[in-house]
Amino acid sequence: MLSDHKAVGIPSFAEKIADVGIDVLKPVSVEVFQINVGKMCNQVCKHCHVDAGPDRKEIMTRETMQLCLNALKNPDIKIVDLTGGAPEMNPEFRWFVEELSKLGKKIIVRCNLTIILANPKYHDLPEFFKKHKINVVSSLPSFTARRTDAQRGDGVFEKSVKALQMLNAVGYGKEGTGLKLDLVYNPSGAYLPDDQVVLQQEYERKLKETYNIVFNELFAITNLPVSRFLDYLIRSENYEDYMNELTNAFNPMAAAGVMCRSMVSVGWDGYLYDCDFNQMLELKLTNGAPDHVRDFDYEKVMNREIIINQHCFGCTAGAGSSCGGTTTN
Ligand code: SF4
Ligand code: SF4
């Protein structure tokens, strides 16, 4: 359905980037290793592009983590970005973080916040994150309970606020601590995010005033037409309009800076992808690049051709979108 661009009256993504001089999308580095350590999650968010939830059984084993550690000995890979599901639910999560720390990599954990309160065994996560100087990145689609709970489930906002306060209490988000706490905003419907700078100012004001919460940066992310959000678009009959909106907002500068040009994404079973979205669409690395982390070869991965399709319009609309927010500000 995604591939059939003519059905929704838009050009193909390949045609669109060729118009701005990009015939083949190639990496400029492999600075980031984004690793999905499993699809299990304590939440079932409406727009989850991983289709994660408590019933998902796909979990990265220690053996596959070891294969990642072997690949990560390459000093050109600087950042390890751990995602899920809730990455902390993987029983090997803490062992893996400790091994990554020994390699001296910058570590990002995509923490959904509520996991910290989900079970007493997770209550010390803020201290654990602090010990390893982890950059915590957490979704909070709104500073109101109504909008957050509508997207992420009943009671999620209240628990997220408590978790943010626990992170602040150990120094996260506070000046001079070096403990970085970033929030992620994504729209609750079929529209593009507002300006990231304006949103950050609004979040800063509201969270400080009402809950005494501080954080470092806010990332505004566009919902890509993949998995649960694609289902939502189709169900709500917004698919055609949304694809047209993304295409009309195509930004050539954002096309040059898409995140897949500086990363590789590892699935829970060790398979390699250009990004998390290609992972969910099961578009493994191909064209001479290894498709599994056991065969990781930096040069071959650097020389790969990135696999694109219509969902890529989500990364190039407006100010651009990546796991680190806009790409052109
Ligand atoms: S917390 Fe994250 S991984 Fe879990 S269901 Fe929500 S969006 Fe998906
Ligand atoms: S969806 Fe993935 S492959 Fe497509 S432009 Fe975005 S990051 Fe690159």
XYZ file of C-alpha atoms and ligand atoms in Angstrom:
345
model
C 0.000 0.000 0.000
C 2.826 2.408 0.956
C 4.623 1.734 -2.336
C 1.601 2.615 -4.466
C 2.223 6.362 -4.648
C 0.054 6.803 -7.739
C -3.023 5.667 -5.792
C -2.672 8.708 -3.534
C -1.600 11.066 -6.333
C 1.932 11.817 -5.128
C 5.371 11.311 -6.717
C 7.621 8.526 -5.490
C 10.183 9.476 -2.825
C 12.947 8.371 -5.216
C 11.677 10.811 -7.887
C 11.371 13.607 -5.370
C 14.940 13.318 -4.095
C 16.269 12.879 -7.646
C 14.687 16.273 -8.436
C 16.966 17.843 -5.818
C 20.087 16.036 -7.054
C 20.092 12.925 -4.847
C 20.049 9.948 -7.213
C 21.136 7.408 -4.620
C 20.912 7.937 -0.862
C 24.261 6.964 0.704
C 25.653 7.209 4.266
C 28.100 9.887 5.317
C 29.074 7.988 8.499
C 27.958 5.200 10.815
C 28.224 7.270 13.947
C 25.151 5.795 15.640
C 24.259 2.174 16.344
C 20.565 2.087 17.231
C 19.767 -1.235 18.840
C 16.260 -2.531 19.440
C 16.719 -4.897 22.392
C 13.154 -6.208 22.244
C 9.540 -5.425 21.484
C 8.205 -6.088 24.970
C 6.755 -2.978 26.606
C 4.613 -2.148 29.641
C 2.627 0.292 27.469
C 0.565 -0.080 24.283
C 0.674 3.407 22.737
C -1.662 4.224 19.892
C 1.048 5.449 17.499
C 3.782 2.957 18.362
C 5.702 2.194 15.172
C 7.173 -0.932 16.809
C 3.740 -2.380 17.630
C 5.194 -3.022 21.090
C 3.308 -4.264 24.138
C 3.342 -6.650 27.118
C 2.498 -9.650 24.935
C 5.471 -9.279 22.555
C 8.048 -12.028 23.071
C 10.840 -10.805 20.763
C 13.829 -10.115 23.035
C 17.518 -9.708 22.142
C 19.665 -12.449 23.695
C 23.040 -11.957 25.381
C 24.643 -13.781 22.405
C 23.275 -11.192 19.953
C 24.324 -8.383 22.314
C 27.830 -9.860 22.277
C 27.799 -9.712 18.459
C 26.850 -6.017 18.747
C 29.715 -5.460 21.210
C 32.131 -7.062 18.734
C 30.977 -4.662 15.993
C 31.106 -1.729 18.423
C 34.841 -2.140 18.965
C 35.137 0.075 15.879
C 35.983 3.557 17.258
C 34.132 5.326 14.412
C 30.845 4.245 15.997
C 30.433 6.811 18.766
C 26.859 6.508 19.996
C 24.712 3.540 21.014
C 20.997 4.280 21.076
C 19.001 1.611 22.939
C 15.328 1.282 22.045
C 12.467 -1.207 22.404
C 9.726 -1.772 23.512
C 10.879 -0.763 26.930
C 14.605 -1.605 26.674
C 14.863 -1.935 30.468
C 12.548 -5.001 30.341
C 15.207 -7.045 28.570
C 16.734 -9.184 31.376
C 20.229 -8.514 29.956
C 19.727 -4.740 29.751
C 21.965 -3.796 32.705
C 24.724 -6.219 31.691
C 24.666 -4.792 28.168
C 24.871 -1.175 29.392
C 27.820 -2.072 31.622
C 29.663 -3.645 28.677
C 28.873 -0.633 26.464
C 30.224 1.676 29.177
C 33.508 -0.248 29.171
C 33.792 0.471 25.435
C 33.467 4.203 26.193
C 30.473 4.788 23.931
C 27.932 7.527 24.507
C 24.749 5.669 25.492
C 21.196 6.830 24.841
C 18.241 4.984 26.376
C 14.740 5.572 25.019
C 12.971 5.273 28.374
C 9.182 5.436 28.380
C 9.251 6.803 31.998
C 6.389 4.654 33.346
C 8.702 1.616 33.407
C 10.525 3.241 36.347
C 7.340 2.886 38.433
C 6.052 -0.343 36.887
C 7.766 -2.672 39.364
C 10.055 -2.204 42.424
C 12.923 -3.805 40.488
C 12.931 -0.757 38.176
C 12.725 1.937 40.888
C 16.523 2.374 40.945
C 16.783 3.001 37.201
C 17.470 6.751 37.667
C 20.552 5.856 39.769
C 21.616 3.220 37.250
C 21.261 5.702 34.378
C 23.254 8.257 36.361
C 26.059 5.778 37.103
C 26.562 5.213 33.370
C 25.939 8.865 32.359
C 23.178 7.712 30.049
C 21.353 10.278 27.948
C 17.700 9.571 28.796
C 15.246 10.330 25.977
C 11.559 10.032 26.832
C 8.282 10.517 25.019
C 5.824 12.982 26.477
C 3.398 13.936 23.705
C 1.831 16.715 25.774
C 2.145 18.592 29.049
C -1.505 17.794 29.752
C -2.800 14.516 31.175
C -5.729 14.370 28.771
C -3.675 14.457 25.581
C -0.840 12.267 26.860
C -3.207 9.599 28.185
C -5.242 9.644 24.963
C -2.121 8.625 23.029
C -0.225 6.508 25.565
C -2.889 5.056 27.898
C -4.812 5.931 31.067
C -2.665 7.160 33.940
C 0.512 7.432 31.837
C 0.853 11.189 32.317
C 0.716 11.024 36.115
C 3.312 8.229 36.227
C 5.498 10.047 33.679
C 5.480 13.162 35.876
C 6.552 11.104 38.918
C 9.309 9.425 36.896
C 10.576 12.781 35.600
C 10.671 14.068 39.180
C 12.696 10.983 40.198
C 15.133 11.645 37.341
C 15.414 15.310 38.345
C 16.047 14.233 41.946
C 19.278 12.424 40.959
C 20.379 15.386 38.820
C 18.910 14.668 35.386
C 18.041 17.781 33.386
C 19.874 20.030 35.854
C 22.607 22.439 34.864
C 26.163 21.378 35.616
C 25.399 17.674 36.230
C 26.113 16.491 32.677
C 23.038 14.244 33.021
C 20.974 14.875 29.916
C 17.217 14.369 29.926
C 15.422 14.994 26.630
C 11.726 14.810 25.853
C 10.025 13.780 22.638
C 6.876 15.338 21.270
C 4.879 13.789 18.451
C 1.512 14.995 17.146
C -1.585 13.206 18.372
C -3.206 13.111 14.919
C -2.585 13.256 11.175
C -0.697 16.543 11.076
C 2.885 17.807 11.214
C 4.501 18.888 14.495
C 4.609 22.561 15.435
C 7.876 24.463 15.583
C 10.306 22.639 17.878
C 11.720 25.785 19.510
C 8.256 27.135 20.351
C 7.163 23.748 21.699
C 10.258 23.503 23.883
C 9.554 26.915 25.431
C 5.949 25.931 26.124
C 6.966 22.587 27.689
C 9.658 24.267 29.801
C 7.214 26.794 31.185
C 4.335 24.423 31.884
C 6.390 21.582 33.354
C 8.387 23.905 35.613
C 5.371 25.919 36.798
C 3.063 22.998 37.468
C 5.347 20.096 38.420
C 8.764 21.688 39.082
C 10.233 19.502 36.315
C 13.285 20.508 34.275
C 14.711 18.888 31.151
C 17.331 19.692 28.507
C 15.923 19.496 24.979
C 12.601 18.770 23.371
C 12.600 16.834 20.097
C 9.605 17.301 17.801
C 9.127 14.165 15.731
C 6.821 13.555 12.777
C 4.665 10.413 12.894
C 5.743 8.164 10.034
C 3.119 6.137 8.174
C 4.299 2.805 9.585
C 2.700 0.136 11.819
C 0.053 1.394 14.310
C 0.108 4.956 12.973
C -0.432 3.656 9.427
C -3.364 1.569 10.721
C -4.754 4.695 12.360
C -4.407 6.715 9.128
C -6.242 4.063 7.143
C -8.965 3.538 9.769
C -9.620 7.256 10.138
C -9.529 7.752 6.327
C -6.652 10.208 6.668
C -4.035 8.216 4.755
C -4.313 10.015 1.411
C -4.439 13.507 2.956
C -1.525 12.790 5.287
C 0.703 11.459 2.478
C -0.133 14.563 0.442
C 0.658 16.803 3.416
C 4.040 15.129 3.918
C 4.850 15.373 0.214
C 3.806 19.018 -0.090
C 6.016 19.865 2.889
C 9.074 18.165 1.301
C 12.224 20.043 2.316
C 15.386 19.395 0.217
C 17.625 20.371 3.134
C 15.943 17.797 5.325
C 16.427 15.211 2.560
C 20.173 15.775 2.669
C 20.217 15.332 6.453
C 18.071 12.232 7.018
C 19.256 10.205 10.017
C 19.874 6.969 8.078
C 22.910 8.687 6.521
C 24.736 8.495 9.845
C 23.385 5.371 11.532
C 22.550 1.727 11.329
C 19.681 0.026 13.121
C 19.960 -3.440 14.697
C 16.851 -5.554 15.228
C 16.239 -7.732 18.312
C 17.450 -10.765 16.324
C 20.603 -9.041 15.046
C 19.435 -8.155 11.542
C 20.612 -4.796 10.197
C 18.496 -1.990 8.752
C 18.958 1.630 7.652
C 16.686 2.913 10.437
C 14.043 1.866 12.927
C 11.269 2.413 10.382
C 12.895 0.221 7.742
C 13.296 -2.319 10.534
C 9.544 -2.342 11.176
C 8.934 -2.677 7.431
C 11.448 -5.573 7.368
C 13.663 -3.877 4.772
C 17.047 -5.392 5.668
C 20.363 -3.994 4.420
C 21.078 -5.314 0.962
C 23.128 -4.547 -2.181
C 26.399 -6.015 -0.901
C 26.074 -4.780 2.712
C 25.857 -7.447 5.444
C 22.317 -7.967 6.717
C 23.268 -9.344 10.166
C 25.417 -7.872 12.927
C 27.525 -11.055 13.087
C 28.904 -10.105 9.652
C 29.200 -6.372 10.410
C 31.783 -4.691 8.194
C 32.142 -0.924 8.619
C 33.308 -0.230 5.061
C 30.573 -2.286 3.451
C 27.918 -0.629 5.618
C 29.348 2.798 4.753
C 29.177 2.007 1.051
C 25.610 0.740 1.118
C 22.677 2.176 -0.764
C 19.938 3.202 1.678
C 16.572 1.574 0.992
C 13.867 4.194 0.581
C 10.114 4.129 0.132
C 7.138 6.438 0.611
C 7.359 6.449 4.432
C 10.609 8.440 3.993
C 8.512 11.536 3.243
C 7.968 11.635 7.026
C 11.687 12.378 7.547
C 11.833 15.163 4.962
C 8.652 17.127 5.718
C 8.887 20.634 7.150
C 11.912 21.066 9.402
C 12.769 17.371 8.954
C 12.409 14.618 11.526
C 14.747 12.129 13.165
C 15.134 10.336 16.500
C 16.842 13.549 17.635
C 14.051 15.860 16.473
C 14.197 18.307 13.578
C 17.155 18.081 11.215
C 17.332 21.582 9.748
C 17.161 23.949 12.754
S 6.282 3.184 25.237
Fe 7.301 3.311 23.250
S 7.718 1.188 22.629
Fe 6.184 1.136 24.304
S 4.215 1.055 23.206
Fe 4.678 3.202 23.669
S 5.698 3.989 21.818
Fe 5.757 1.743 21.727
S 12.484 6.443 6.925
Fe 14.520 5.654 7.366
S 15.370 5.225 5.335
Fe 13.666 6.627 5.040
S 14.593 8.671 5.053
Fe 13.841 8.213 7.129
S 15.632 7.414 8.162
Fe 16.057 7.264 5.969
